């Protein structure tokens, strides 16, 4: 009784009987900082739509309009970034070369097909004109035969399947 008077009834009951479990779980776990992730009990199942702690959005800085970047000096800028123009020129030349090669290959294929048709007409067959869709099918068939000869067909097909699966996934609603 003397102890109860000294410490208090509430404190004595707390020491003697302990706290109940439901009171412990009722008070939420606190974070030391608001930017830290929330601590949750591992025994509780995670909710399907979990509340996300908001984070500070990074503010983008445009160096053209920011005082921290210093003053703009065109001569220094031109001298520093002169290499970009050279890279652009090289890329343009490279792209033009690859485009020329592609066009030459297409012309070569068209000429070869025309020669074959002339030979067939010379033998007495009727002339045959391919539609664009038929040309594409023939090119695809040639591509597959070349890949099969080189042994790269399976790899090519698996990559194509993955690409198509990714496209399908992107088209699905979230």
mmCIF file with all atom_site columns, C-alpha atoms in Angstrom:
data_model
loop_
_atom_site.group_PDB
_atom_site.id
_atom_site.type_symbol
_atom_site.label_atom_id
_atom_site.label_alt_id
_atom_site.label_comp_id
_atom_site.label_asym_id
_atom_site.label_entity_id
_atom_site.label_seq_id
_atom_site.pdbx_PDB_ins_code
_atom_site.Cartn_x
_atom_site.Cartn_y
_atom_site.Cartn_z
_atom_site.occupancy
_atom_site.B_iso_or_equiv
_atom_site.pdbx_formal_charge
_atom_site.auth_seq_id
_atom_site.auth_comp_id
_atom_site.auth_asym_id
_atom_site.auth_atom_id
_atom_site.pdbx_PDB_model_num
ATOM 1   C CA . UNK A 1 1   ? 0.000  0.000   0.000    1.00 0.00 ? 1   UNK A CA 1
ATOM 2   C CA . UNK A 1 2   ? 2.873  2.331   0.786    1.00 0.00 ? 2   UNK A CA 1
ATOM 3   C CA . UNK A 1 3   ? 4.457  1.490   -2.570   1.00 0.00 ? 3   UNK A CA 1
ATOM 4   C CA . UNK A 1 4   ? 1.183  2.223   -4.298   1.00 0.00 ? 4   UNK A CA 1
ATOM 5   C CA . UNK A 1 5   ? 1.000  5.618   -2.644   1.00 0.00 ? 5   UNK A CA 1
ATOM 6   C CA . UNK A 1 6   ? 4.624  6.397   -3.541   1.00 0.00 ? 6   UNK A CA 1
ATOM 7   C CA . UNK A 1 7   ? 4.649  5.242   -7.198   1.00 0.00 ? 7   UNK A CA 1
ATOM 8   C CA . UNK A 1 8   ? 0.995  5.590   -8.095   1.00 0.00 ? 8   UNK A CA 1
ATOM 9   C CA . UNK A 1 9   ? -1.713 3.062   -8.902   1.00 0.00 ? 9   UNK A CA 1
ATOM 10  C CA . UNK A 1 10  ? -1.205 3.113   -12.664  1.00 0.00 ? 10  UNK A CA 1
ATOM 11  C CA . UNK A 1 11  ? 2.550  2.606   -12.480  1.00 0.00 ? 11  UNK A CA 1
ATOM 12  C CA . UNK A 1 12  ? 2.187  -0.199  -9.911   1.00 0.00 ? 12  UNK A CA 1
ATOM 13  C CA . UNK A 1 13  ? -0.325 -2.085  -12.045  1.00 0.00 ? 13  UNK A CA 1
ATOM 14  C CA . UNK A 1 14  ? 1.938  -1.650  -15.064  1.00 0.00 ? 14  UNK A CA 1
ATOM 15  C CA . UNK A 1 15  ? 4.908  -3.119  -13.179  1.00 0.00 ? 15  UNK A CA 1
ATOM 16  C CA . UNK A 1 16  ? 2.936  -5.905  -11.518  1.00 0.00 ? 16  UNK A CA 1
ATOM 17  C CA . UNK A 1 17  ? 0.764  -7.098  -14.391  1.00 0.00 ? 17  UNK A CA 1
ATOM 18  C CA . UNK A 1 18  ? 2.500  -5.719  -17.467  1.00 0.00 ? 18  UNK A CA 1
ATOM 19  C CA . UNK A 1 19  ? 0.792  -4.135  -20.452  1.00 0.00 ? 19  UNK A CA 1
ATOM 20  C CA . UNK A 1 20  ? -1.717 -5.909  -22.646  1.00 0.00 ? 20  UNK A CA 1
ATOM 21  C CA . UNK A 1 21  ? -0.770 -6.965  -26.176  1.00 0.00 ? 21  UNK A CA 1
ATOM 22  C CA . UNK A 1 22  ? -3.519 -5.104  -27.990  1.00 0.00 ? 22  UNK A CA 1
ATOM 23  C CA . UNK A 1 23  ? -2.374 -1.809  -26.472  1.00 0.00 ? 23  UNK A CA 1
ATOM 24  C CA . UNK A 1 24  ? 1.171  -2.384  -27.743  1.00 0.00 ? 24  UNK A CA 1
ATOM 25  C CA . UNK A 1 25  ? 0.086  -2.966  -31.321  1.00 0.00 ? 25  UNK A CA 1
ATOM 26  C CA . UNK A 1 26  ? -2.378 -0.063  -31.256  1.00 0.00 ? 26  UNK A CA 1
ATOM 27  C CA . UNK A 1 27  ? 0.298  2.630   -31.107  1.00 0.00 ? 27  UNK A CA 1
ATOM 28  C CA . UNK A 1 28  ? 2.052  2.964   -34.477  1.00 0.00 ? 28  UNK A CA 1
ATOM 29  C CA . UNK A 1 29  ? 5.800  2.543   -34.842  1.00 0.00 ? 29  UNK A CA 1
ATOM 30  C CA . UNK A 1 30  ? 7.460  5.921   -35.237  1.00 0.00 ? 30  UNK A CA 1
ATOM 31  C CA . UNK A 1 31  ? 10.221 6.862   -37.631  1.00 0.00 ? 31  UNK A CA 1
ATOM 32  C CA . UNK A 1 32  ? 13.298 8.776   -36.531  1.00 0.00 ? 32  UNK A CA 1
ATOM 33  C CA . UNK A 1 33  ? 13.116 10.893  -39.678  1.00 0.00 ? 33  UNK A CA 1
ATOM 34  C CA . UNK A 1 34  ? 10.202 11.585  -41.992  1.00 0.00 ? 34  UNK A CA 1
ATOM 35  C CA . UNK A 1 35  ? 12.387 10.633  -44.964  1.00 0.00 ? 35  UNK A CA 1
ATOM 36  C CA . UNK A 1 36  ? 13.091 7.145   -43.641  1.00 0.00 ? 36  UNK A CA 1
ATOM 37  C CA . UNK A 1 37  ? 10.956 4.209   -44.750  1.00 0.00 ? 37  UNK A CA 1
ATOM 38  C CA . UNK A 1 38  ? 8.125  3.264   -42.444  1.00 0.00 ? 38  UNK A CA 1
ATOM 39  C CA . UNK A 1 39  ? 8.814  0.356   -40.077  1.00 0.00 ? 39  UNK A CA 1
ATOM 40  C CA . UNK A 1 40  ? 6.179  -2.343  -40.258  1.00 0.00 ? 40  UNK A CA 1
ATOM 41  C CA . UNK A 1 41  ? 5.726  -5.650  -38.531  1.00 0.00 ? 41  UNK A CA 1
ATOM 42  C CA . UNK A 1 42  ? 6.983  -8.555  -40.608  1.00 0.00 ? 42  UNK A CA 1
ATOM 43  C CA . UNK A 1 43  ? 4.162  -10.718 -39.276  1.00 0.00 ? 43  UNK A CA 1
ATOM 44  C CA . UNK A 1 44  ? 1.429  -8.566  -40.797  1.00 0.00 ? 44  UNK A CA 1
ATOM 45  C CA . UNK A 1 45  ? 0.663  -9.184  -44.478  1.00 0.00 ? 45  UNK A CA 1
ATOM 46  C CA . UNK A 1 46  ? 1.584  -6.243  -46.683  1.00 0.00 ? 46  UNK A CA 1
ATOM 47  C CA . UNK A 1 47  ? -1.485 -4.393  -48.007  1.00 0.00 ? 47  UNK A CA 1
ATOM 48  C CA . UNK A 1 48  ? -2.106 -4.658  -51.753  1.00 0.00 ? 48  UNK A CA 1
ATOM 49  C CA . UNK A 1 49  ? -2.049 -0.914  -52.311  1.00 0.00 ? 49  UNK A CA 1
ATOM 50  C CA . UNK A 1 50  ? 0.584  0.179   -49.837  1.00 0.00 ? 50  UNK A CA 1
ATOM 51  C CA . UNK A 1 51  ? 0.880  3.844   -48.841  1.00 0.00 ? 51  UNK A CA 1
ATOM 52  C CA . UNK A 1 52  ? 4.055  5.332   -50.261  1.00 0.00 ? 52  UNK A CA 1
ATOM 53  C CA . UNK A 1 53  ? 6.008  7.929   -48.300  1.00 0.00 ? 53  UNK A CA 1
ATOM 54  C CA . UNK A 1 54  ? 6.344  11.078  -50.419  1.00 0.00 ? 54  UNK A CA 1
ATOM 55  C CA . UNK A 1 55  ? 9.901  11.992  -51.357  1.00 0.00 ? 55  UNK A CA 1
ATOM 56  C CA . UNK A 1 56  ? 11.299 15.389  -52.189  1.00 0.00 ? 56  UNK A CA 1
ATOM 57  C CA . UNK A 1 57  ? 11.148 15.992  -55.920  1.00 0.00 ? 57  UNK A CA 1
ATOM 58  C CA . UNK A 1 58  ? 14.460 16.811  -57.532  1.00 0.00 ? 58  UNK A CA 1
ATOM 59  C CA . UNK A 1 59  ? 14.330 20.286  -59.050  1.00 0.00 ? 59  UNK A CA 1
ATOM 60  C CA . UNK A 1 60  ? 15.930 20.355  -62.471  1.00 0.00 ? 60  UNK A CA 1
ATOM 61  C CA . UNK A 1 61  ? 18.391 23.136  -63.108  1.00 0.00 ? 61  UNK A CA 1
ATOM 62  C CA . UNK A 1 62  ? 18.831 24.633  -66.554  1.00 0.00 ? 62  UNK A CA 1
ATOM 63  C CA . UNK A 1 63  ? 22.396 25.974  -66.727  1.00 0.00 ? 63  UNK A CA 1
ATOM 64  C CA . UNK A 1 64  ? 21.392 28.509  -69.387  1.00 0.00 ? 64  UNK A CA 1
ATOM 65  C CA . UNK A 1 65  ? 19.228 30.437  -66.938  1.00 0.00 ? 65  UNK A CA 1
ATOM 66  C CA . UNK A 1 66  ? 20.941 29.638  -63.639  1.00 0.00 ? 66  UNK A CA 1
ATOM 67  C CA . UNK A 1 67  ? 23.278 32.099  -61.914  1.00 0.00 ? 67  UNK A CA 1
ATOM 68  C CA . UNK A 1 68  ? 25.295 29.258  -60.382  1.00 0.00 ? 68  UNK A CA 1
ATOM 69  C CA . UNK A 1 69  ? 26.627 28.290  -63.820  1.00 0.00 ? 69  UNK A CA 1
ATOM 70  C CA . UNK A 1 70  ? 28.362 31.602  -64.390  1.00 0.00 ? 70  UNK A CA 1
ATOM 71  C CA . UNK A 1 71  ? 28.261 33.947  -67.367  1.00 0.00 ? 71  UNK A CA 1
ATOM 72  C CA . UNK A 1 72  ? 27.826 32.715  -70.923  1.00 0.00 ? 72  UNK A CA 1
ATOM 73  C CA . UNK A 1 73  ? 30.808 33.417  -73.132  1.00 0.00 ? 73  UNK A CA 1
ATOM 74  C CA . UNK A 1 74  ? 30.253 32.340  -76.765  1.00 0.00 ? 74  UNK A CA 1
ATOM 75  C CA . UNK A 1 75  ? 33.959 32.080  -77.651  1.00 0.00 ? 75  UNK A CA 1
ATOM 76  C CA . UNK A 1 76  ? 34.691 29.754  -74.704  1.00 0.00 ? 76  UNK A CA 1
ATOM 77  C CA . UNK A 1 77  ? 31.548 27.730  -75.453  1.00 0.00 ? 77  UNK A CA 1
ATOM 78  C CA . UNK A 1 78  ? 32.511 27.314  -79.112  1.00 0.00 ? 78  UNK A CA 1
ATOM 79  C CA . UNK A 1 79  ? 36.046 26.268  -78.208  1.00 0.00 ? 79  UNK A CA 1
ATOM 80  C CA . UNK A 1 80  ? 34.884 23.811  -75.539  1.00 0.00 ? 80  UNK A CA 1
ATOM 81  C CA . UNK A 1 81  ? 32.135 22.112  -77.537  1.00 0.00 ? 81  UNK A CA 1
ATOM 82  C CA . UNK A 1 82  ? 33.725 22.221  -80.995  1.00 0.00 ? 82  UNK A CA 1
ATOM 83  C CA . UNK A 1 83  ? 34.107 18.431  -80.994  1.00 0.00 ? 83  UNK A CA 1
ATOM 84  C CA . UNK A 1 84  ? 30.309 17.961  -81.129  1.00 0.00 ? 84  UNK A CA 1
ATOM 85  C CA . UNK A 1 85  ? 30.131 19.465  -84.622  1.00 0.00 ? 85  UNK A CA 1
ATOM 86  C CA . UNK A 1 86  ? 32.868 17.090  -85.791  1.00 0.00 ? 86  UNK A CA 1
ATOM 87  C CA . UNK A 1 87  ? 31.018 14.116  -84.332  1.00 0.00 ? 87  UNK A CA 1
ATOM 88  C CA . UNK A 1 88  ? 27.810 15.198  -86.096  1.00 0.00 ? 88  UNK A CA 1
ATOM 89  C CA . UNK A 1 89  ? 29.608 15.440  -89.441  1.00 0.00 ? 89  UNK A CA 1
ATOM 90  C CA . UNK A 1 90  ? 31.128 11.970  -89.013  1.00 0.00 ? 90  UNK A CA 1
ATOM 91  C CA . UNK A 1 91  ? 27.742 10.505  -88.088  1.00 0.00 ? 91  UNK A CA 1
ATOM 92  C CA . UNK A 1 92  ? 26.089 12.144  -91.104  1.00 0.00 ? 92  UNK A CA 1
ATOM 93  C CA . UNK A 1 93  ? 28.752 10.698  -93.439  1.00 0.00 ? 93  UNK A CA 1
ATOM 94  C CA . UNK A 1 94  ? 28.402 7.273   -91.850  1.00 0.00 ? 94  UNK A CA 1
ATOM 95  C CA . UNK A 1 95  ? 24.604 7.361   -92.193  1.00 0.00 ? 95  UNK A CA 1
ATOM 96  C CA . UNK A 1 96  ? 24.834 8.448   -95.834  1.00 0.00 ? 96  UNK A CA 1
ATOM 97  C CA . UNK A 1 97  ? 27.264 5.616   -96.598  1.00 0.00 ? 97  UNK A CA 1
ATOM 98  C CA . UNK A 1 98  ? 25.026 3.013   -94.982  1.00 0.00 ? 98  UNK A CA 1
ATOM 99  C CA . UNK A 1 99  ? 21.975 4.422   -96.828  1.00 0.00 ? 99  UNK A CA 1
ATOM 100 C CA . UNK A 1 100 ? 23.860 4.245   -100.149 1.00 0.00 ? 100 UNK A CA 1
ATOM 101 C CA . UNK A 1 101 ? 24.866 0.642   -99.497  1.00 0.00 ? 101 UNK A CA 1
ATOM 102 C CA . UNK A 1 102 ? 21.287 -0.295  -98.612  1.00 0.00 ? 102 UNK A CA 1
ATOM 103 C CA . UNK A 1 103 ? 19.966 1.333   -101.800 1.00 0.00 ? 103 UNK A CA 1
ATOM 104 C CA . UNK A 1 104 ? 22.597 -0.438  -103.904 1.00 0.00 ? 104 UNK A CA 1
ATOM 105 C CA . UNK A 1 105 ? 21.616 -3.794  -102.411 1.00 0.00 ? 105 UNK A CA 1
ATOM 106 C CA . UNK A 1 106 ? 17.942 -3.132  -103.117 1.00 0.00 ? 106 UNK A CA 1
ATOM 107 C CA . UNK A 1 107 ? 18.693 -2.119  -106.721 1.00 0.00 ? 107 UNK A CA 1
ATOM 108 C CA . UNK A 1 108 ? 20.849 -5.215  -107.139 1.00 0.00 ? 108 UNK A CA 1
ATOM 109 C CA . UNK A 1 109 ? 18.015 -7.468  -105.948 1.00 0.00 ? 109 UNK A CA 1
ATOM 110 C CA . UNK A 1 110 ? 15.501 -5.734  -108.216 1.00 0.00 ? 110 UNK A CA 1
ATOM 111 C CA . UNK A 1 111 ? 17.804 -6.075  -111.240 1.00 0.00 ? 111 UNK A CA 1
ATOM 112 C CA . UNK A 1 112 ? 18.417 -9.740  -110.482 1.00 0.00 ? 112 UNK A CA 1
ATOM 113 C CA . UNK A 1 113 ? 14.664 -10.401 -110.294 1.00 0.00 ? 113 UNK A CA 1
ATOM 114 C CA . UNK A 1 114 ? 14.117 -8.549  -113.607 1.00 0.00 ? 114 UNK A CA 1
ATOM 115 C CA . UNK A 1 115 ? 16.845 -10.626 -115.279 1.00 0.00 ? 115 UNK A CA 1
ATOM 116 C CA . UNK A 1 116 ? 15.183 -13.824 -114.088 1.00 0.00 ? 116 UNK A CA 1
ATOM 117 C CA . UNK A 1 117 ? 11.829 -12.610 -115.435 1.00 0.00 ? 117 UNK A CA 1
ATOM 118 C CA . UNK A 1 118 ? 13.392 -11.772 -118.829 1.00 0.00 ? 118 UNK A CA 1
ATOM 119 C CA . UNK A 1 119 ? 14.891 -15.248 -119.015 1.00 0.00 ? 119 UNK A CA 1
ATOM 120 C CA . UNK A 1 120 ? 11.518 -16.817 -118.213 1.00 0.00 ? 120 UNK A CA 1
ATOM 121 C CA . UNK A 1 121 ? 9.794  -14.623 -120.836 1.00 0.00 ? 121 UNK A CA 1
ATOM 122 C CA . UNK A 1 122 ? 12.461 -15.676 -123.327 1.00 0.00 ? 122 UNK A CA 1
ATOM 123 C CA . UNK A 1 123 ? 11.654 -19.324 -122.585 1.00 0.00 ? 123 UNK A CA 1
ATOM 124 C CA . UNK A 1 124 ? 7.974  -18.678 -123.335 1.00 0.00 ? 124 UNK A CA 1
ATOM 125 C CA . UNK A 1 125 ? 6.523  -17.973 -119.904 1.00 0.00 ? 125 UNK A CA 1
ATOM 126 C CA . UNK A 1 126 ? 4.220  -15.036 -119.204 1.00 0.00 ? 126 UNK A CA 1
ATOM 127 C CA . UNK A 1 127 ? 5.684  -12.003 -117.377 1.00 0.00 ? 127 UNK A CA 1
ATOM 128 C CA . UNK A 1 128 ? 5.046  -11.984 -113.623 1.00 0.00 ? 128 UNK A CA 1
ATOM 129 C CA . UNK A 1 129 ? 4.928  -8.807  -111.547 1.00 0.00 ? 129 UNK A CA 1
ATOM 130 C CA . UNK A 1 130 ? 5.313  -9.024  -107.768 1.00 0.00 ? 130 UNK A CA 1
ATOM 131 C CA . UNK A 1 131 ? 3.299  -6.968  -105.317 1.00 0.00 ? 131 UNK A CA 1
ATOM 132 C CA . UNK A 1 132 ? 5.109  -5.184  -102.478 1.00 0.00 ? 132 UNK A CA 1
ATOM 133 C CA . UNK A 1 133 ? 3.719  -7.631  -99.916  1.00 0.00 ? 133 UNK A CA 1
ATOM 134 C CA . UNK A 1 134 ? 4.995  -10.601 -101.946 1.00 0.00 ? 134 UNK A CA 1
ATOM 135 C CA . UNK A 1 135 ? 8.422  -8.959  -102.251 1.00 0.00 ? 135 UNK A CA 1
ATOM 136 C CA . UNK A 1 136 ? 8.537  -8.520  -98.466  1.00 0.00 ? 136 UNK A CA 1
ATOM 137 C CA . UNK A 1 137 ? 7.610  -12.177 -97.954  1.00 0.00 ? 137 UNK A CA 1
ATOM 138 C CA . UNK A 1 138 ? 10.375 -13.293 -100.330 1.00 0.00 ? 138 UNK A CA 1
ATOM 139 C CA . UNK A 1 139 ? 12.927 -11.072 -98.567  1.00 0.00 ? 139 UNK A CA 1
ATOM 140 C CA . UNK A 1 140 ? 11.865 -12.459 -95.197  1.00 0.00 ? 140 UNK A CA 1
ATOM 141 C CA . UNK A 1 141 ? 12.168 -16.026 -96.489  1.00 0.00 ? 141 UNK A CA 1
ATOM 142 C CA . UNK A 1 142 ? 15.669 -15.261 -97.821  1.00 0.00 ? 142 UNK A CA 1
ATOM 143 C CA . UNK A 1 143 ? 16.639 -13.744 -94.482  1.00 0.00 ? 143 UNK A CA 1
ATOM 144 C CA . UNK A 1 144 ? 15.455 -16.846 -92.609  1.00 0.00 ? 144 UNK A CA 1
ATOM 145 C CA . UNK A 1 145 ? 17.355 -19.193 -94.932  1.00 0.00 ? 145 UNK A CA 1
ATOM 146 C CA . UNK A 1 146 ? 20.552 -17.144 -94.490  1.00 0.00 ? 146 UNK A CA 1
ATOM 147 C CA . UNK A 1 147 ? 20.129 -17.178 -90.707  1.00 0.00 ? 147 UNK A CA 1
ATOM 148 C CA . UNK A 1 148 ? 19.521 -20.922 -90.761  1.00 0.00 ? 148 UNK A CA 1
ATOM 149 C CA . UNK A 1 149 ? 22.695 -21.503 -92.786  1.00 0.00 ? 149 UNK A CA 1
ATOM 150 C CA . UNK A 1 150 ? 24.766 -19.417 -90.365  1.00 0.00 ? 150 UNK A CA 1
ATOM 151 C CA . UNK A 1 151 ? 23.127 -21.103 -87.332  1.00 0.00 ? 151 UNK A CA 1
ATOM 152 C CA . UNK A 1 152 ? 21.752 -17.891 -85.849  1.00 0.00 ? 152 UNK A CA 1
ATOM 153 C CA . UNK A 1 153 ? 18.064 -18.552 -86.514  1.00 0.00 ? 153 UNK A CA 1
ATOM 154 C CA . UNK A 1 154 ? 17.143 -19.720 -82.994  1.00 0.00 ? 154 UNK A CA 1
ATOM 155 C CA . UNK A 1 155 ? 18.848 -16.718 -81.377  1.00 0.00 ? 155 UNK A CA 1
ATOM 156 C CA . UNK A 1 156 ? 17.108 -14.331 -83.796  1.00 0.00 ? 156 UNK A CA 1
ATOM 157 C CA . UNK A 1 157 ? 13.690 -15.895 -83.192  1.00 0.00 ? 157 UNK A CA 1
ATOM 158 C CA . UNK A 1 158 ? 14.073 -15.830 -79.398  1.00 0.00 ? 158 UNK A CA 1
ATOM 159 C CA . UNK A 1 159 ? 15.008 -12.131 -79.499  1.00 0.00 ? 159 UNK A CA 1
ATOM 160 C CA . UNK A 1 160 ? 12.032 -11.430 -81.751  1.00 0.00 ? 160 UNK A CA 1
ATOM 161 C CA . UNK A 1 161 ? 9.702  -13.262 -79.352  1.00 0.00 ? 161 UNK A CA 1
ATOM 162 C CA . UNK A 1 162 ? 11.027 -11.203 -76.427  1.00 0.00 ? 162 UNK A CA 1
ATOM 163 C CA . UNK A 1 163 ? 10.515 -7.951  -78.357  1.00 0.00 ? 163 UNK A CA 1
ATOM 164 C CA . UNK A 1 164 ? 6.956  -8.900  -79.263  1.00 0.00 ? 164 UNK A CA 1
ATOM 165 C CA . UNK A 1 165 ? 6.214  -9.911  -75.666  1.00 0.00 ? 165 UNK A CA 1
ATOM 166 C CA . UNK A 1 166 ? 7.478  -6.522  -74.439  1.00 0.00 ? 166 UNK A CA 1
ATOM 167 C CA . UNK A 1 167 ? 5.292  -4.745  -77.020  1.00 0.00 ? 167 UNK A CA 1
ATOM 168 C CA . UNK A 1 168 ? 2.259  -6.727  -75.878  1.00 0.00 ? 168 UNK A CA 1
ATOM 169 C CA . UNK A 1 169 ? 3.022  -5.931  -72.237  1.00 0.00 ? 169 UNK A CA 1
ATOM 170 C CA . UNK A 1 170 ? 3.251  -2.219  -73.023  1.00 0.00 ? 170 UNK A CA 1
ATOM 171 C CA . UNK A 1 171 ? -0.092 -2.268  -74.832  1.00 0.00 ? 171 UNK A CA 1
ATOM 172 C CA . UNK A 1 172 ? -1.880 -3.946  -71.910  1.00 0.00 ? 172 UNK A CA 1
ATOM 173 C CA . UNK A 1 173 ? -3.712 -1.601  -69.532  1.00 0.00 ? 173 UNK A CA 1
ATOM 174 C CA . UNK A 1 174 ? -2.020 -1.111  -66.171  1.00 0.00 ? 174 UNK A CA 1
#
